[in-house]
PDB file of C-alpha atoms in Angstrom:
ATOM      1  CA  MET A   1      31.469-110.475 -98.764  1.00 77.00           C
ATOM      2  CA  LEU A   2      32.907-113.539-100.528  1.00 84.00           C
ATOM      3  CA  ASN A   3      34.402-112.805-103.919  1.00 87.00           C
ATOM      4  CA  LEU A   4      33.023-114.918-106.792  1.00 87.00           C
ATOM      5  CA  GLU A   5      36.332-115.238-108.647  1.00 87.00           C
ATOM      6  CA  ARG A   6      38.056-116.422-105.471  1.00 90.00           C
ATOM      7  CA  LEU A   7      35.324-119.000-104.990  1.00 90.00           C
ATOM      8  CA  ARG A   8      36.076-120.129-108.542  1.00 87.00           C
ATOM      9  CA  VAL A   9      39.713-120.642-107.539  1.00 89.00           C
ATOM     10  CA  LEU A  10      38.630-122.650-104.475  1.00 91.00           C
ATOM     11  CA  ASP A  11      36.362-124.773-106.657  1.00 88.00           C
ATOM     12  CA  ALA A  12      39.282-125.499-108.995  1.00 86.00           C
ATOM     13  CA  LEU A  13      41.483-126.463-106.053  1.00 89.00           C
ATOM     14  CA  ALA A  14      38.824-128.861-104.811  1.00 88.00           C
ATOM     15  CA  ARG A  15      38.419-130.407-108.269  1.00 83.00           C
ATOM     16  CA  TYR A  16      42.120-130.801-109.082  1.00 81.00           C
ATOM     17  CA  GLY A  17      43.596-131.336-105.647  1.00 84.00           C
ATOM     18  CA  SER A  18      46.629-129.108-106.136  1.00 88.00           C
ATOM     19  CA  VAL A  19      47.644-125.489-106.674  1.00 89.00           C
ATOM     20  CA  SER A  20      49.355-126.351-109.970  1.00 88.00           C
ATOM     21  CA  GLY A  21      46.297-128.255-111.220  1.00 84.00           C
ATOM     22  CA  ALA A  22      44.011-125.340-110.358  1.00 85.00           C
ATOM     23  CA  ALA A  23      46.407-122.885-112.016  1.00 86.00           C
ATOM     24  CA  ASP A  24      46.499-124.946-115.228  1.00 80.00           C
ATOM     25  CA  ALA A  25      42.705-125.202-115.322  1.00 75.00           C
ATOM     26  CA  LEU A  26      42.215-121.474-114.733  1.00 79.00           C
ATOM     27  CA  HIS A  27      45.093-120.462-117.052  1.00 74.00           C
ATOM     28  CA  VAL A  28      46.831-118.443-114.324  1.00 83.00           C
ATOM     29  CA  THR A  29      50.080-118.802-112.395  1.00 89.00           C
ATOM     30  CA  THR A  30      50.426-120.817-109.188  1.00 90.00           C
ATOM     31  CA  SER A  31      51.343-117.549-107.461  1.00 91.00           C
ATOM     32  CA  ALA A  32      48.008-116.031-108.540  1.00 90.00           C
ATOM     33  CA  VAL A  33      46.144-119.036-107.096  1.00 90.00           C
ATOM     34  CA  SER A  34      47.987-118.717-103.784  1.00 90.00           C
ATOM     35  CA  GLN A  35      47.297-114.973-103.593  1.00 92.00           C
ATOM     36  CA  GLN A  36      43.600-115.430-104.320  1.00 91.00           C
ATOM     37  CA  MET A  37      43.324-118.137-101.670  1.00 91.00           C
ATOM     38  CA  ALA A  38      45.076-115.937 -99.105  1.00 92.00           C
ATOM     39  CA  LYS A  39      42.523-113.182 -99.785  1.00 93.00           C
ATOM     40  CA  LEU A  40      39.650-115.674 -99.585  1.00 93.00           C
ATOM     41  CA  GLU A  41      40.905-116.920 -96.215  1.00 92.00           C
ATOM     42  CA  ARG A  42      40.868-113.323 -94.933  1.00 92.00           C
ATOM     43  CA  GLU A  43      37.314-112.875 -96.241  1.00 91.00           C
ATOM     44  CA  ALA A  44      36.184-116.162 -94.661  1.00 91.00           C
ATOM     45  CA  GLY A  45      38.054-115.547 -91.418  1.00 91.00           C
ATOM     46  CA  GLN A  46      39.272-119.154 -91.362  1.00 89.00           C
ATOM     47  CA  ARG A  47      42.096-121.258 -92.760  1.00 92.00           C
ATOM     48  CA  LEU A  48      40.941-123.004 -95.916  1.00 92.00           C
ATOM     49  CA  LEU A  49      44.219-124.709 -96.870  1.00 90.00           C
ATOM     50  CA  ALA A  50      46.739-126.707 -94.878  1.00 89.00           C
ATOM     51  CA  LYS A  51      50.149-128.012 -95.906  1.00 84.00           C
ATOM     52  CA  HIS A  52      50.170-131.668 -96.931  1.00 80.00           C
ATOM     53  CA  GLY A  53      53.592-133.043 -97.819  1.00 77.00           C
ATOM     54  CA  ARG A  54      54.868-130.892-100.674  1.00 76.00           C
ATOM     55  CA  GLY A  55      51.347-129.760-101.558  1.00 79.00           C
ATOM     56  CA  VAL A  56      48.224-128.548 -99.807  1.00 85.00           C
ATOM     57  CA  ARG A  57      44.878-129.974 -98.762  1.00 88.00           C
ATOM     58  CA  LEU A  58      41.553-128.359 -97.941  1.00 91.00           C
ATOM     59  CA  THR A  59      40.732-127.966 -94.271  1.00 92.00           C
ATOM     60  CA  ASP A  60      37.267-128.881 -92.995  1.00 93.00           C
ATOM     61  CA  ALA A  61      36.271-125.231 -93.483  1.00 93.00           C
ATOM     62  CA  GLY A  62      37.805-125.322 -96.965  1.00 90.00           C
ATOM     63  CA  ARG A  63      35.804-128.395 -97.964  1.00 91.00           C
ATOM     64  CA  LEU A  64      32.630-126.852 -96.571  1.00 93.00           C
ATOM     65  CA  LEU A  65      33.132-123.628 -98.511  1.00 93.00           C
ATOM     66  CA  ALA A  66      34.180-125.552-101.663  1.00 89.00           C
ATOM     67  CA  ASP A  67      30.853-127.401-101.599  1.00 90.00           C
ATOM     68  CA  HIS A  68      29.036-124.080-101.407  1.00 91.00           C
ATOM     69  CA  ALA A  69      31.279-122.645-104.130  1.00 88.00           C
ATOM     70  CA  ALA A  70      30.335-125.447-106.539  1.00 83.00           C
ATOM     71  CA  ARG A  71      26.641-124.774-105.958  1.00 86.00           C
ATOM     72  CA  ILE A  72      27.079-120.987-106.223  1.00 86.00           C
ATOM     73  CA  LEU A  73      28.984-121.265-109.506  1.00 83.00           C
ATOM     74  CA  SER A  74      26.337-123.630-110.871  1.00 78.00           C
ATOM     75  CA  GLN A  75      23.637-121.111-109.948  1.00 81.00           C
ATOM     76  CA  VAL A  76      25.584-118.319-111.652  1.00 81.00           C
ATOM     77  CA  GLU A  77      25.816-120.472-114.794  1.00 75.00           C
ATOM     78  CA  LEU A  78      22.091-121.146-114.583  1.00 73.00           C
ATOM     79  CA  ALA A  79      21.331-117.420-114.151  1.00 76.00           C
ATOM     80  CA  GLN A  80      23.445-116.586-117.198  1.00 73.00           C
ATOM     81  CA  SER A  81      21.649-119.300-119.179  1.00 67.00           C
ATOM     82  CA  ASP A  82      18.239-117.975-118.161  1.00 69.00           C
ATOM     83  CA  LEU A  83      19.172-114.417-119.105  1.00 71.00           C
ATOM     84  CA  GLU A  84      20.480-115.554-122.459  1.00 69.00           C
ATOM     85  CA  ALA A  85      17.376-117.673-122.987  1.00 63.00           C
ATOM     86  CA  GLN A  86      15.073-114.750-122.175  1.00 59.00           C
ATOM     87  CA  ARG A  87      16.939-112.548-124.599  1.00 67.00           C
ATOM     88  CA  GLY A  88      16.535-115.338-127.155  1.00 68.00           C
ATOM     89  CA  GLN A  89      19.532-114.293-129.225  1.00 74.00           C
ATOM     90  CA  VAL A  90      22.450-116.471-130.282  1.00 85.00           C
ATOM     91  CA  VAL A  91      25.280-114.127-129.332  1.00 81.00           C
ATOM     92  CA  GLY A  92      28.428-114.054-127.237  1.00 83.00           C
ATOM     93  CA  GLU A  93      31.251-116.603-127.181  1.00 88.00           C
ATOM     94  CA  LEU A  94      31.079-120.375-127.376  1.00 92.00           C
ATOM     95  CA  ARG A  95      34.031-122.670-126.595  1.00 94.00           C
ATOM     96  CA  ILE A  96      33.924-126.135-128.111  1.00 97.00           C
ATOM     97  CA  SER A  97      36.268-129.088-128.505  1.00 97.00           C
ATOM     98  CA  ALA A  98      36.291-132.280-130.553  1.00 97.00           C
ATOM     99  CA  PHE A  99      38.563-135.277-130.905  1.00 94.00           C
ATOM    100  CA  PRO A 100      40.790-134.978-134.019  1.00 91.00           C
ATOM    101  CA  THR A 101      38.735-136.855-136.628  1.00 92.00           C
ATOM    102  CA  ALA A 102      35.535-135.124-135.501  1.00 95.00           C
ATOM    103  CA  ALA A 103      37.279-131.748-135.647  1.00 95.00           C
ATOM    104  CA  ARG A 104      38.369-132.589-139.195  1.00 93.00           C
ATOM    105  CA  GLY A 105      35.136-134.231-140.320  1.00 93.00           C
ATOM    106  CA  LEU A 106      32.430-132.253-138.485  1.00 95.00           C
ATOM    107  CA  PHE A 107      33.747-128.811-137.573  1.00 96.00           C
ATOM    108  CA  PRO A 108      34.230-127.299-141.050  1.00 96.00           C
ATOM    109  CA  ARG A 109      30.649-128.095-142.019  1.00 95.00           C
ATOM    110  CA  ALA A 110      28.975-127.384-138.660  1.00 97.00           C
ATOM    111  CA  LEU A 111      30.889-124.251-137.670  1.00 97.00           C
ATOM    112  CA  ALA A 112      30.556-122.685-141.122  1.00 97.00           C
ATOM    113  CA  ALA A 113      26.783-123.163-140.916  1.00 96.00           C
ATOM    114  CA  LEU A 114      26.761-121.735-137.382  1.00 95.00           C
ATOM    115  CA  ARG A 115      28.646-118.625-138.524  1.00 95.00           C
ATOM    116  CA  ALA A 116      26.310-118.127-141.497  1.00 96.00           C
ATOM    117  CA  ASP A 117      23.158-118.480-139.381  1.00 94.00           C
ATOM    118  CA  HIS A 118      24.405-116.605-136.282  1.00 94.00           C
ATOM    119  CA  PRO A 119      27.048-114.022-137.258  1.00 92.00           C
ATOM    120  CA  GLN A 120      27.069-112.447-133.765  1.00 89.00           C
ATOM    121  CA  LEU A 121      28.201-115.699-132.149  1.00 91.00           C
ATOM    122  CA  ARG A 122      31.964-116.089-131.707  1.00 92.00           C
ATOM    123  CA  VAL A 123      33.025-119.734-131.699  1.00 95.00           C
ATOM    124  CA  ARG A 124      36.428-120.840-130.427  1.00 94.00           C
ATOM    125  CA  SER A 125      37.315-124.474-131.113  1.00 96.00           C
ATOM    126  CA  LYS A 126      40.174-126.811-130.254  1.00 95.00           C
ATOM    127  CA  GLU A 127      41.139-130.447-130.745  1.00 94.00           C
ATOM    128  CA  LEU A 128      41.050-132.506-127.564  1.00 93.00           C
ATOM    129  CA  GLU A 129      40.773-136.215-126.897  1.00 90.00           C
ATOM    130  CA  PRO A 130      37.225-137.160-125.772  1.00 92.00           C
ATOM    131  CA  GLU A 131      37.988-137.585-122.069  1.00 89.00           C
ATOM    132  CA  LEU A 132      39.889-134.265-121.939  1.00 89.00           C
ATOM    133  CA  GLY A 133      37.061-132.439-123.694  1.00 93.00           C
ATOM    134  CA  VAL A 134      34.432-133.841-121.326  1.00 92.00           C
ATOM    135  CA  ALA A 135      36.603-132.900-118.334  1.00 87.00           C
ATOM    136  CA  GLY A 136      36.919-129.374-119.741  1.00 87.00           C
ATOM    137  CA  VAL A 137      33.149-129.008-119.951  1.00 90.00           C
ATOM    138  CA  LEU A 138      32.746-130.313-116.414  1.00 83.00           C
ATOM    139  CA  ARG A 139      35.255-127.737-115.134  1.00 78.00           C
ATOM    140  CA  GLY A 140      33.663-124.911-117.085  1.00 80.00           C
ATOM    141  CA  ASP A 141      36.667-124.372-119.379  1.00 83.00           C
ATOM    142  CA  LEU A 142      34.538-125.399-122.380  1.00 92.00           C
ATOM    143  CA  ASP A 143      30.873-125.023-123.244  1.00 92.00           C
ATOM    144  CA  LEU A 144      30.605-128.139-125.433  1.00 97.00           C
ATOM    145  CA  ALA A 145      32.708-131.197-126.211  1.00 97.00           C
ATOM    146  CA  VAL A 146      32.275-133.638-129.075  1.00 97.00           C
ATOM    147  CA  ALA A 147      33.085-137.078-127.669  1.00 96.00           C
ATOM    148  CA  LEU A 148      32.431-140.724-128.496  1.00 95.00           C
ATOM    149  CA  ASP A 149      31.486-144.186-127.316  1.00 93.00           C
ATOM    150  CA  TRP A 150      32.576-147.389-129.017  1.00 93.00           C
ATOM    151  CA  TYR A 151      29.814-149.903-129.744  1.00 90.00           C
ATOM    152  CA  ASN A 152      31.060-152.243-126.999  1.00 91.00           C
ATOM    153  CA  LYS A 153      32.771-149.797-124.617  1.00 90.00           C
ATOM    154  CA  PRO A 154      30.892-146.628-123.588  1.00 90.00           C
ATOM    155  CA  MET A 155      32.716-143.727-121.973  1.00 87.00           C
ATOM    156  CA  PRO A 156      31.008-142.751-118.686  1.00 86.00           C
ATOM    157  CA  LEU A 157      29.446-139.279-118.693  1.00 88.00           C
ATOM    158  CA  PRO A 158      29.972-137.436-115.387  1.00 86.00           C
ATOM    159  CA  ASP A 159      27.011-136.219-113.344  1.00 84.00           C
ATOM    160  CA  GLY A 160      25.953-132.716-114.261  1.00 85.00           C
ATOM    161  CA  LEU A 161      26.429-133.171-118.001  1.00 92.00           C
ATOM    162  CA  VAL A 162      23.891-133.975-120.698  1.00 94.00           C
ATOM    163  CA  LYS A 163      24.482-135.112-124.266  1.00 96.00           C
ATOM    164  CA  ALA A 164      22.891-135.337-127.701  1.00 96.00           C
ATOM    165  CA  SER A 165      23.642-137.872-130.409  1.00 95.00           C
ATOM    166  CA  ILE A 166      25.394-136.600-133.554  1.00 96.00           C
ATOM    167  CA  MET A 167      26.003-139.705-135.670  1.00 94.00           C
ATOM    168  CA  ASP A 168      27.098-143.329-135.790  1.00 93.00           C
ATOM    169  CA  ASP A 169      30.538-143.636-137.354  1.00 93.00           C
ATOM    170  CA  PRO A 170      31.375-146.997-139.000  1.00 91.00           C
ATOM    171  CA  ALA A 171      34.954-148.206-138.724  1.00 92.00           C
ATOM    172  CA  ASP A 172      36.872-150.436-141.152  1.00 94.00           C
ATOM    173  CA  VAL A 173      40.273-152.068-141.005  1.00 96.00           C
ATOM    174  CA  ALA A 174      42.866-150.296-143.151  1.00 97.00           C
ATOM    175  CA  LEU A 175      45.304-152.619-144.933  1.00 96.00           C
ATOM    176  CA  HIS A 176      48.156-152.243-147.358  1.00 97.00           C
ATOM    177  CA  VAL A 177      46.935-153.042-150.880  1.00 96.00           C
ATOM    178  CA  GLY A 178      49.290-156.032-150.938  1.00 96.00           C
ATOM    179  CA  HIS A 179      47.901-157.574-147.731  1.00 97.00           C
ATOM    180  CA  PRO A 180      46.441-161.087-148.248  1.00 96.00           C
ATOM    181  CA  LEU A 181      43.032-159.910-146.967  1.00 96.00           C
ATOM    182  CA  ALA A 182      42.867-156.698-149.029  1.00 95.00           C
ATOM    183  CA  GLY A 183      40.464-158.215-151.554  1.00 91.00           C
ATOM    184  CA  ARG A 184      37.916-159.440-148.997  1.00 94.00           C
ATOM    185  CA  ALA A 185      34.370-158.033-148.910  1.00 93.00           C
ATOM    186  CA  GLU A 186      34.553-158.016-145.108  1.00 94.00           C
ATOM    187  CA  VAL A 187      36.877-159.176-142.353  1.00 95.00           C
ATOM    188  CA  GLY A 188      36.861-160.016-138.654  1.00 92.00           C
ATOM    189  CA  LEU A 189      39.260-158.470-136.180  1.00 92.00           C
ATOM    190  CA  GLU A 190      40.351-161.983-135.254  1.00 92.00           C
ATOM    191  CA  ASP A 191      41.666-162.396-138.817  1.00 94.00           C
ATOM    192  CA  PHE A 192      44.552-160.102-137.829  1.00 95.00           C
ATOM    193  CA  ALA A 193      45.780-162.060-134.804  1.00 92.00           C
ATOM    194  CA  GLY A 194      49.208-162.383-136.417  1.00 93.00           C
ATOM    195  CA  ASP A 195      49.456-158.840-137.787  1.00 96.00           C
ATOM    196  CA  GLU A 196      51.304-155.855-136.411  1.00 97.00           C
ATOM    197  CA  TRP A 197      48.980-153.040-135.331  1.00 97.00           C
ATOM    198  CA  ILE A 198      49.161-149.273-135.568  1.00 97.00           C
ATOM    199  CA  THR A 199      47.102-147.664-132.834  1.00 95.00           C
ATOM    200  CA  TRP A 200      46.502-144.514-130.781  1.00 93.00           C
ATOM    201  CA  GLY A 201      48.569-143.259-127.851  1.00 89.00           C
ATOM    202  CA  GLU A 202      48.942-145.221-124.631  1.00 86.00           C
ATOM    203  CA  GLY A 203      46.029-144.529-122.290  1.00 85.00           C
ATOM    204  CA  GLU A 204      43.833-142.858-124.920  1.00 88.00           C
ATOM    205  CA  PHE A 205      40.228-144.000-124.933  1.00 89.00           C
ATOM    206  CA  CYS A 206      40.361-145.393-128.498  1.00 91.00           C
ATOM    207  CA  HIS A 207      43.576-147.312-127.778  1.00 93.00           C
ATOM    208  CA  GLU A 208      42.031-148.820-124.634  1.00 93.00           C
ATOM    209  CA  TRP A 209      38.970-149.805-126.682  1.00 93.00           C
ATOM    210  CA  LEU A 210      41.136-151.614-129.255  1.00 93.00           C
ATOM    211  CA  MET A 211      43.045-153.511-126.548  1.00 94.00           C
ATOM    212  CA  PHE A 212      39.783-154.435-124.805  1.00 94.00           C
ATOM    213  CA  THR A 213      38.144-155.616-128.050  1.00 93.00           C
ATOM    214  CA  LEU A 214      41.059-157.683-129.349  1.00 93.00           C
ATOM    215  CA  ARG A 215      41.741-159.300-125.980  1.00 93.00           C
ATOM    216  CA  ALA A 216      38.060-160.204-125.674  1.00 91.00           C
ATOM    217  CA  LYS A 217      38.614-162.253-128.848  1.00 90.00           C
ATOM    218  CA  GLY A 218      41.625-163.987-127.351  1.00 91.00           C
ATOM    219  CA  ILE A 219      44.143-161.864-129.286  1.00 91.00           C
ATOM    220  CA  GLU A 220      47.134-160.221-127.634  1.00 93.00           C
ATOM    221  CA  PRO A 221      47.856-157.496-130.216  1.00 92.00           C
ATOM    222  CA  GLN A 222      51.323-156.727-131.473  1.00 94.00           C
ATOM    223  CA  ILE A 223      51.496-152.931-131.168  1.00 96.00           C
ATOM    224  CA  VAL A 224      54.372-151.583-133.251  1.00 96.00           C
ATOM    225  CA  HIS A 225      53.462-147.943-133.939  1.00 97.00           C
ATOM    226  CA  ARG A 226      51.346-145.296-132.178  1.00 95.00           C
ATOM    227  CA  ALA A 227      49.923-142.109-133.669  1.00 93.00           C
ATOM    228  CA  ALA A 228      47.164-139.800-132.474  1.00 86.00           C
ATOM    229  CA  GLU A 229      46.065-138.784-135.983  1.00 88.00           C
ATOM    230  CA  THR A 230      44.212-141.182-138.295  1.00 90.00           C
ATOM    231  CA  HIS A 231      46.100-139.842-141.311  1.00 92.00           C
ATOM    232  CA  THR A 232      49.427-140.593-139.666  1.00 94.00           C
ATOM    233  CA  GLN A 233      48.226-144.131-138.989  1.00 96.00           C
ATOM    234  CA  LEU A 234      47.085-144.510-142.605  1.00 96.00           C
ATOM    235  CA  GLY A 235      50.441-143.228-143.832  1.00 96.00           C
ATOM    236  CA  LEU A 236      52.145-145.992-141.852  1.00 97.00           C
ATOM    237  CA  VAL A 237      49.725-148.541-143.329  1.00 97.00           C
ATOM    238  CA  ALA A 238      50.532-147.260-146.828  1.00 97.00           C
ATOM    239  CA  ALA A 239      54.196-147.977-146.091  1.00 97.00           C
ATOM    240  CA  GLY A 240      53.328-151.591-145.255  1.00 96.00           C
ATOM    241  CA  LEU A 241      54.106-151.176-141.546  1.00 97.00           C
ATOM    242  CA  GLY A 242      50.914-152.672-140.102  1.00 97.00           C
ATOM    243  CA  VAL A 243      47.123-152.486-140.015  1.00 97.00           C
ATOM    244  CA  CYS A 244      44.839-150.090-138.157  1.00 96.00           C
ATOM    245  CA  VAL A 245      41.190-149.419-137.382  1.00 95.00           C
ATOM    246  CA  ALA A 246      40.009-146.558-139.593  1.00 94.00           C
ATOM    247  CA  PRO A 247      36.684-144.894-138.695  1.00 93.00           C
ATOM    248  CA  LEU A 248      34.993-143.170-141.634  1.00 91.00           C
ATOM    249  CA  LEU A 249      34.674-139.739-139.998  1.00 92.00           C
ATOM    250  CA  GLY A 250      37.500-137.447-141.046  1.00 88.00           C
ATOM    251  CA  ARG A 251      39.645-140.097-142.740  1.00 90.00           C
ATOM    252  CA  ASP A 252      39.340-139.060-146.416  1.00 87.00           C
ATOM    253  CA  PRO A 253      41.381-138.884-148.524  1.00 90.00           C
ATOM    254  CA  VAL A 254      42.803-142.357-147.880  1.00 93.00           C
ATOM    255  CA  PRO A 255      46.414-142.602-149.158  1.00 94.00           C
ATOM    256  CA  GLU A 256      47.234-144.488-152.320  1.00 95.00           C
ATOM    257  CA  GLY A 257      48.153-148.067-151.553  1.00 95.00           C
ATOM    258  CA  VAL A 258      45.672-148.434-148.684  1.00 97.00           C
ATOM    259  CA  VAL A 259      42.470-150.508-148.805  1.00 96.00           C
ATOM    260  CA  THR A 260      39.701-150.144-146.207  1.00 95.00           C
ATOM    261  CA  VAL A 261      37.621-153.272-145.537  1.00 95.00           C
ATOM    262  CA  PRO A 262      34.431-153.304-143.401  1.00 93.00           C
ATOM    263  CA  VAL A 263      34.347-155.434-140.261  1.00 93.00           C
ATOM    264  CA  ARG A 264      31.565-157.993-140.249  1.00 88.00           C
ATOM    265  CA  GLN A 265      30.877-157.424-136.512  1.00 81.00           C
ATOM    266  CA  GLN A 266      29.772-153.863-137.360  1.00 81.00           C
ATOM    267  CA  VAL A 267      32.505-151.971-135.561  1.00 88.00           C
ATOM    268  CA  ARG A 268      31.328-148.399-135.066  1.00 91.00           C
ATOM    269  CA  ARG A 269      31.665-145.356-132.861  1.00 93.00           C
ATOM    270  CA  HIS A 270      28.767-143.334-131.521  1.00 95.00           C
ATOM    271  CA  VAL A 271      29.620-139.631-131.746  1.00 96.00           C
ATOM    272  CA  TYR A 272      27.838-137.204-129.409  1.00 97.00           C
ATOM    273  CA  VAL A 273      28.144-133.711-127.986  1.00 97.00           C
ATOM    274  CA  ALA A 274      28.078-133.010-124.234  1.00 97.00           C
ATOM    275  CA  TRP A 275      27.435-129.838-122.236  1.00 95.00           C
ATOM    276  CA  ARG A 276      26.598-128.799-118.686  1.00 90.00           C
ATOM    277  CA  ALA A 277      22.990-129.364-117.662  1.00 89.00           C
ATOM    278  CA  ASP A 278      22.836-125.936-116.015  1.00 83.00           C
ATOM    279  CA  ALA A 279      23.627-124.322-119.401  1.00 84.00           C
ATOM    280  CA  ASP A 280      20.915-126.226-121.236  1.00 83.00           C
ATOM    281  CA  ARG A 281      18.710-123.195-121.943  1.00 82.00           C
ATOM    282  CA  ARG A 282      21.391-121.075-123.613  1.00 87.00           C
ATOM    283  CA  PRO A 283      20.348-120.384-127.224  1.00 89.00           C
ATOM    284  CA  SER A 284      23.999-120.577-128.309  1.00 90.00           C
ATOM    285  CA  ILE A 285      24.276-124.114-126.909  1.00 92.00           C
ATOM    286  CA  ARG A 286      21.098-125.186-128.662  1.00 92.00           C
ATOM    287  CA  ALA A 287      22.195-123.597-131.953  1.00 94.00           C
ATOM    288  CA  ALA A 288      25.578-125.355-131.833  1.00 96.00           C
ATOM    289  CA  VAL A 289      23.986-128.717-131.016  1.00 96.00           C
ATOM    290  CA  ASP A 290      21.569-128.310-133.938  1.00 96.00           C
ATOM    291  CA  ALA A 291      24.415-127.423-136.323  1.00 97.00           C
ATOM    292  CA  LEU A 292      26.462-130.445-135.225  1.00 97.00           C
ATOM    293  CA  ARG A 293      23.494-132.795-135.555  1.00 96.00           C
ATOM    294  CA  LYS A 294      22.695-131.506-139.054  1.00 96.00           C
ATOM    295  CA  ALA A 295      26.329-131.957-140.083  1.00 95.00           C
ATOM    296  CA  GLY A 296      26.274-135.458-138.603  1.00 94.00           C
ATOM    297  CA  ALA A 297      23.101-136.347-140.512  1.00 93.00           C
ATOM    298  CA  GLU A 298      24.658-135.155-143.791  1.00 90.00           C
ATOM    299  CA  LEU A 299      27.820-137.146-143.152  1.00 88.00           C
ATOM    300  CA  GLY A 300      25.731-140.176-142.208  1.00 80.00           C
ATOM    301  CA  ARG A 301      24.036-140.057-145.610  1.00 76.00           C
ATOM    302  CA  ILE A 302      27.461-139.895-147.248  1.00 62.00           C
ATOM    303  CA  ALA A 303      28.560-142.914-145.194  1.00 58.00           C
ATOM    304  CA  THR A 304      25.718-145.050-146.549  1.00 60.00           C
ATOM    305  CA  ALA A 305      26.878-144.267-150.095  1.00 58.00           C
ATOM    306  CA  ARG A 306      30.569-145.035-149.527  1.00 55.00           C
ATOM    307  CA  PRO A 307      32.573-147.148-152.036  1.00 51.00           C
ATOM    308  CA  VAL A 308      32.043-150.888-152.419  1.00 39.00           C
ATOM    309  CA  SER A 309      33.605-152.816-149.532  1.00 37.00           C
ATOM    310  CA  GLY A 310      37.120-154.034-150.120  1.00 40.00           C
ATOM    311  CA  SER A 311      37.902-151.726-153.038  1.00 41.00           C
ATOM    312  CA  PRO A 312      40.705-149.179-152.728  1.00 40.00           C
ATOM    313  CA  THR A 313      39.408-145.849-151.401  1.00 37.00           C
ATOM    314  CA  THR A 314      40.672-142.622-152.960  1.00 32.00           C
TER     315      THR A 314
END
């Protein structure tokens, strides 16, 4: 009889391609992964792993069983979803992630409502960049991830996941109050061809979007500072150290000395929540999606009533 937890280890090995990657994903030691695989090989009666350089690779039998393991684990998830759906109660544990400004802007409102409406549901949340959150859902480490697309650069959603829209998030350019363009009603990104930029970390989806967008306008940006958090970026702007893109979600309060000016090309992010298709019927998933969408709708109404363009935001 093949052990389900050992099949889960094999599935992680197939997904991550290494013992250390599987161990990190499963939150166990590399020794535990190796022991579980040794037991699974005895159960299967065949070698599932072979040495490959300093690491390992799946044998033909290992790949065959890994394919079955992925389908078996998906069916288990589906069975759990169906049982939860038949019971019709929003209970148990839900693991959810969001990128930092969504965690700051959406989670307090949405998760407080979820707790009030469904007190038997335990929600565990964490901040993760969009691509890491989506990968966590795909692996089964998370139940939901709040992620984003930029208006001109969507982030591909892997097969097996579904998503629901939460809100459109307008983005302005944040300037020091003494910047020559601070009094404008609106600006274009090309107006800052000669400015120094403050942006996100190298390789992060939002940083790649900014590079893609500016280069499409013939601008090679001068990147002088990097910070993952919007409020760190705004603090650097307040010190007169550059300009940055400042989406509305989660950015308030804007520091004194910073002006946010809308971009005339309607720069915006589309915020959505993603989850596994085989978990679609879980009442807890549906309740969390509804709470996030309601929070997004409320924040969207606030966005339409934001201060006059070009005036200092407090």
